[in-house]
Amino acid sequence: MHFVAHGAGTPVLAIHGWTPDHRLMLGCLEPLFGRRAGYRRLYPDLPGMGRTPAPPSVASSDDVLAELDAFIGREIGDAPFLLIGESYGGYLARALARVRRSQVRGLALICPIGTAVEHAERRVPAHRVLRPDSGLVAGLEPHLAEEFAGMAVVQTPETLRRWREEVLTGLDAADRDAMARIRQRWVLRFDPEDGPPFERPAVILTGRQDASVGYVDQFALLPHYPRATFAVLDVAGHNLQFEQPALFDTIMAEWLERVAAE
C-alpha cells in the first residue's frame, strides 16, 4: 500500500474517501499538524486509488478494510494511534475503531458516510451553490466545469485550486475497473457500530449543503460515540475542509486537545 508519512511521534492514520487519493487528506491535515510536534502522520492510498494497486483478490469493502488493517500492523503495530477518515474513509475508520478499539485513542470523521451506505438510501439535501462565481466556472474546460460546479458550494479561486490539487488529481489516478469491482460489494459485512460504544474523544464534521452524504444520517451515529462533538457547518458541502477551512482547523484542533488531555 503506497503511503506518505510526515513527522514523528504518536501515529495518526488518515484515510481518504472513494476515488481520490492521499492528497485529499494531506492538503487539509498538514497545515493543522505542521504547527504541532509529536505526531507521525500516515497518508495511505486505498487499493485501486492513487498509487496502490488493487489485484483481483481485492473485490469488496471488506477486502479494502483487511488491507488497511494489515497496513496498521506493519506501520503502527500495537501502538496507540489517532484515526481520521473522510467520506468512505470515515466508514472504514469507524470499522477500524471497532476492530482495533483498544488502540484508537481518538476518532475524527470528516463528511463521513452515515448510517445509510448506499446512495439511494441516504437522506441528503439538493445541491446548492451559496457562493457562486459564474466567471470562474465559465473559464474551465466543460468537463471540469461540470465536475467542479456539481460539487462546489463555494466557488472561489482558492476552492478551485484546492479541488484541482487535492481532489481532481486523485480522480484522474483511480483504477476504474478495480473500483467497479469493489463497488459491487460496497457494504461491510459487519456494521461498524456493532459492539460497545466508542468512548474516547471523537468529532463528526458534516456540511449542511453536502449533497453526497448529507448530515442527517450521521446524527444517528451519536449514541455510539458519547464523547463526540457533532458539527453541521453551513456554507459547506462534501469538501467542507476547504470551503470552511477556518472552522475545520478550529474544530479539529479542539479534538486534538481533548485527545491529548486523555
Coordinates of C-alpha atoms in Angstrom, one line a residue:
M1 CA 0.0 0.0 0.0
H2 CA 1.5 3.3 -1.1
F3 CA 1.6 6.0 1.6
V4 CA 3.3 9.2 2.5
A5 CA 4.5 9.9 6.1
H6 CA 5.4 13.1 7.9
G7 CA 6.6 13.9 11.4
A8 CA 7.4 11.7 14.3
G9 CA 5.6 10.7 17.5
T10 CA 2.1 9.4 18.0
P11 CA 0.8 7.8 14.8
V12 CA -2.1 9.4 13.0
L13 CA -3.8 7.4 10.3
A14 CA -5.7 9.5 7.7
I15 CA -8.0 7.7 5.3
H16 CA -9.3 9.4 2.2
G17 CA -12.6 8.9 0.5
W18 CA -13.9 7.0 -2.5
T19 CA -11.9 7.7 -5.8
P20 CA -9.4 10.5 -4.6
D21 CA -6.1 9.6 -3.1
H22 CA -3.9 10.5 -0.1
R23 CA -3.6 14.1 -1.3
L24 CA -7.2 14.8 -0.2
M25 CA -6.1 14.3 3.5
L26 CA -2.6 15.7 3.1
G27 CA -4.0 19.0 1.9
C28 CA -6.3 19.6 4.9
L29 CA -4.3 18.0 7.7
E30 CA -0.7 19.0 7.2
P31 CA -1.5 22.7 7.9
L32 CA -3.0 21.5 11.2
F33 CA -0.3 19.1 12.2
G34 CA 2.5 21.1 10.8
R35 CA 2.0 23.5 13.7
R36 CA 2.1 20.7 16.3
A37 CA 5.1 18.5 17.2
G38 CA 4.7 14.9 18.3
Y39 CA 2.6 13.3 15.6
R40 CA 3.6 10.9 12.8
R41 CA 1.0 11.3 10.1
L42 CA 0.4 8.4 7.7
Y43 CA -1.4 9.0 4.5
P44 CA -2.1 5.8 2.5
D45 CA -3.7 5.4 -0.9
L46 CA -6.6 2.9 -0.7
P47 CA -6.5 -0.1 -3.1
G48 CA -7.4 0.9 -6.6
M49 CA -6.8 4.6 -5.8
G50 CA -3.7 6.7 -6.1
R51 CA -0.6 4.5 -6.4
T52 CA -1.9 1.5 -4.6
P53 CA -2.9 -1.3 -7.0
A54 CA -6.0 -3.5 -6.4
P55 CA -5.4 -7.1 -7.5
P56 CA -8.4 -9.3 -8.3
S57 CA -8.3 -10.5 -4.7
V58 CA -9.5 -7.1 -3.5
A59 CA -13.1 -7.3 -4.5
S60 CA -15.1 -5.7 -1.7
S61 CA -15.0 -3.1 1.1
D62 CA -14.2 -5.9 3.5
D63 CA -11.1 -6.6 1.4
V64 CA -10.1 -2.9 1.5
L65 CA -10.6 -2.9 5.3
A66 CA -8.4 -6.0 5.6
E67 CA -5.7 -4.2 3.6
L68 CA -5.9 -1.2 5.9
D69 CA -5.7 -3.4 8.9
A70 CA -2.6 -5.2 7.6
F71 CA -1.1 -1.7 6.9
I72 CA -1.7 -0.8 10.5
G73 CA 0.0 -4.0 11.6
R74 CA 3.1 -3.1 9.5
E75 CA 3.4 0.6 10.2
I76 CA 1.9 1.1 13.6
G77 CA 1.8 -2.4 15.2
D78 CA 0.2 -2.5 18.6
A79 CA 0.9 1.2 19.5
P80 CA -1.9 3.6 20.3
F81 CA -2.9 5.9 17.4
L82 CA -5.3 8.5 16.2
L83 CA -7.7 7.8 13.3
I84 CA -9.2 10.2 10.8
G85 CA -11.4 9.3 7.9
E86 CA -13.2 11.3 5.2
S87 CA -16.4 10.1 3.4
Y88 CA -15.9 6.4 2.5
G89 CA -12.7 6.7 4.5
G90 CA -14.9 7.6 7.5
Y91 CA -16.9 4.5 7.0
L92 CA -13.7 2.4 7.0
A93 CA -12.4 4.4 10.0
R94 CA -15.4 3.5 12.1
A95 CA -14.9 -0.1 11.2
L96 CA -11.2 0.1 12.2
A97 CA -12.2 1.7 15.5
R98 CA -14.4 -1.3 16.1
V99 CA -11.7 -4.0 15.4
R100 CA -8.8 -2.0 17.0
R101 CA -10.8 -0.4 19.8
S102 CA -8.0 -0.7 22.4
Q103 CA -5.5 1.2 20.1
V104 CA -7.6 4.1 18.7
R105 CA -7.3 7.0 21.2
G106 CA -9.3 9.4 19.1
L107 CA -11.6 9.3 16.1
A108 CA -12.3 12.2 13.6
L109 CA -14.9 11.8 10.8
I110 CA -15.0 14.4 8.0
C111 CA -18.1 14.3 5.9
P112 CA -18.4 10.5 6.6
I113 CA -20.9 8.1 5.1
G114 CA -23.6 7.8 7.8
T115 CA -26.0 5.1 8.7
A116 CA -27.1 4.7 5.1
V117 CA -24.2 3.4 2.9
E118 CA -25.8 3.2 -0.5
H119 CA -26.5 6.5 -2.2
A120 CA -30.2 5.7 -2.9
E121 CA -30.9 5.3 0.8
R122 CA -29.2 8.4 2.0
R123 CA -31.1 11.5 3.2
V124 CA -29.3 14.3 1.5
P125 CA -30.2 17.9 0.6
A126 CA -30.4 19.1 -3.0
H127 CA -27.1 20.6 -4.3
R128 CA -26.9 24.3 -3.8
V129 CA -24.2 26.8 -4.7
L130 CA -24.2 29.5 -2.0
R131 CA -21.0 31.4 -3.1
P132 CA -21.2 31.3 -6.9
D133 CA -18.6 32.6 -9.4
S134 CA -20.0 32.1 -12.9
G135 CA -16.9 33.7 -14.5
L136 CA -14.6 31.2 -12.7
V137 CA -16.7 28.2 -13.8
A138 CA -17.0 29.6 -17.4
G139 CA -13.3 29.7 -17.7
L140 CA -12.9 26.0 -17.1
E141 CA -12.9 23.2 -19.7
P142 CA -16.5 21.9 -20.0
H143 CA -15.9 18.5 -18.2
L144 CA -14.0 20.3 -15.4
A145 CA -16.7 22.9 -15.1
E146 CA -19.3 20.2 -14.8
E147 CA -17.4 18.3 -12.1
F148 CA -16.5 21.3 -10.0
A149 CA -19.9 23.1 -10.3
G150 CA -21.6 19.8 -9.5
M151 CA -19.9 19.5 -6.1
A152 CA -18.8 23.0 -5.0
V153 CA -21.0 25.0 -2.6
V154 CA -18.3 27.7 -2.5
Q155 CA -16.9 28.7 -5.9
T156 CA -13.7 30.8 -5.5
P157 CA -10.2 30.7 -7.0
E158 CA -9.0 29.1 -3.7
T159 CA -11.6 26.3 -3.6
L160 CA -10.9 25.6 -7.3
R161 CA -7.2 25.4 -6.6
R162 CA -7.6 23.0 -3.8
W163 CA -10.1 21.0 -5.6
R164 CA -7.7 20.6 -8.5
E165 CA -4.7 19.7 -6.3
E166 CA -6.4 17.6 -3.6
V167 CA -9.4 16.0 -5.3
L168 CA -9.0 16.0 -9.1
T169 CA -5.5 14.6 -9.0
G170 CA -6.8 11.5 -7.3
L171 CA -9.9 11.2 -9.6
D172 CA -7.5 11.1 -12.6
A173 CA -5.3 8.4 -11.0
A174 CA -8.0 5.9 -9.9
D175 CA -8.3 2.4 -11.4
R176 CA -11.9 2.5 -12.5
D177 CA -12.1 -1.2 -13.3
A178 CA -10.9 -2.1 -9.8
M179 CA -13.2 0.3 -8.2
A180 CA -16.2 -1.0 -10.1
R181 CA -15.3 -4.5 -8.8
I182 CA -15.1 -3.3 -5.2
R183 CA -18.3 -1.2 -5.6
Q184 CA -20.3 -4.4 -6.2
R185 CA -19.7 -5.4 -2.6
W186 CA -19.5 -2.0 -1.0
V187 CA -21.3 -2.6 2.3
L188 CA -19.2 -4.1 5.0
R189 CA -20.1 -7.5 6.4
F190 CA -20.3 -6.1 9.9
D191 CA -21.9 -2.8 10.9
P192 CA -19.1 -0.5 12.3
E193 CA -21.3 0.3 15.3
D194 CA -22.0 -3.3 16.1
G195 CA -20.4 -3.6 19.6
P196 CA -19.8 -1.4 22.6
P197 CA -19.8 2.4 22.2
F198 CA -16.5 4.1 21.3
E199 CA -15.9 6.1 24.5
R200 CA -12.8 8.1 23.5
P201 CA -12.8 11.7 22.1
A202 CA -14.3 11.9 18.7
V203 CA -15.5 14.6 16.2
I204 CA -18.0 14.3 13.4
L205 CA -17.9 17.1 10.9
T206 CA -20.7 17.4 8.3
G207 CA -21.8 20.0 5.7
R208 CA -25.3 21.4 5.7
Q209 CA -25.2 21.6 1.9
D210 CA -23.5 18.2 1.4
A211 CA -25.4 16.6 -1.4
S212 CA -23.3 13.5 -1.3
V213 CA -23.6 12.1 2.2
G214 CA -25.7 14.8 3.9
Y215 CA -25.8 15.4 7.7
V216 CA -28.9 13.7 8.9
D217 CA -27.7 10.1 8.7
Q218 CA -24.6 11.0 10.7
F219 CA -26.6 12.4 13.6
A220 CA -27.9 8.9 14.2
L221 CA -24.3 7.8 15.0
L222 CA -24.1 9.9 18.2
P223 CA -25.3 7.2 20.7
H224 CA -22.4 5.0 19.7
Y225 CA -19.9 7.9 20.2
P226 CA -20.8 9.5 23.5
R227 CA -17.6 11.6 23.5
A228 CA -18.2 13.1 20.0
T229 CA -18.5 16.7 19.1
F230 CA -21.1 16.8 16.2
A231 CA -21.0 19.9 13.9
V232 CA -23.1 20.8 10.9
L233 CA -21.3 23.6 9.0
D234 CA -23.3 26.0 6.9
V235 CA -22.0 27.1 3.5
A236 CA -20.2 23.8 3.2
G237 CA -20.7 20.7 1.0
H238 CA -18.7 17.5 0.7
N239 CA -15.5 19.4 0.6
L240 CA -16.1 21.3 3.8
Q241 CA -12.4 21.1 4.7
F242 CA -11.6 23.8 2.2
E243 CA -14.9 25.5 1.9
Q244 CA -14.9 26.3 5.6
P245 CA -11.1 26.0 6.4
A246 CA -11.0 28.2 9.5
L247 CA -13.9 26.3 11.2
F248 CA -12.3 23.0 10.1
D249 CA -9.0 23.9 11.7
T250 CA -10.6 25.2 14.9
I251 CA -12.8 22.1 15.5
M252 CA -10.1 19.6 14.6
A253 CA -7.6 21.4 16.9
E254 CA -10.1 21.2 19.7
W255 CA -10.4 17.5 19.1
L256 CA -6.6 17.1 19.3
E257 CA -6.6 19.0 22.6
R258 CA -9.3 16.6 24.0
V259 CA -7.3 13.6 22.9
A260 CA -4.1 14.9 24.4
A261 CA -5.9 15.6 27.7
E262 CA -6.8 12.0 28.0

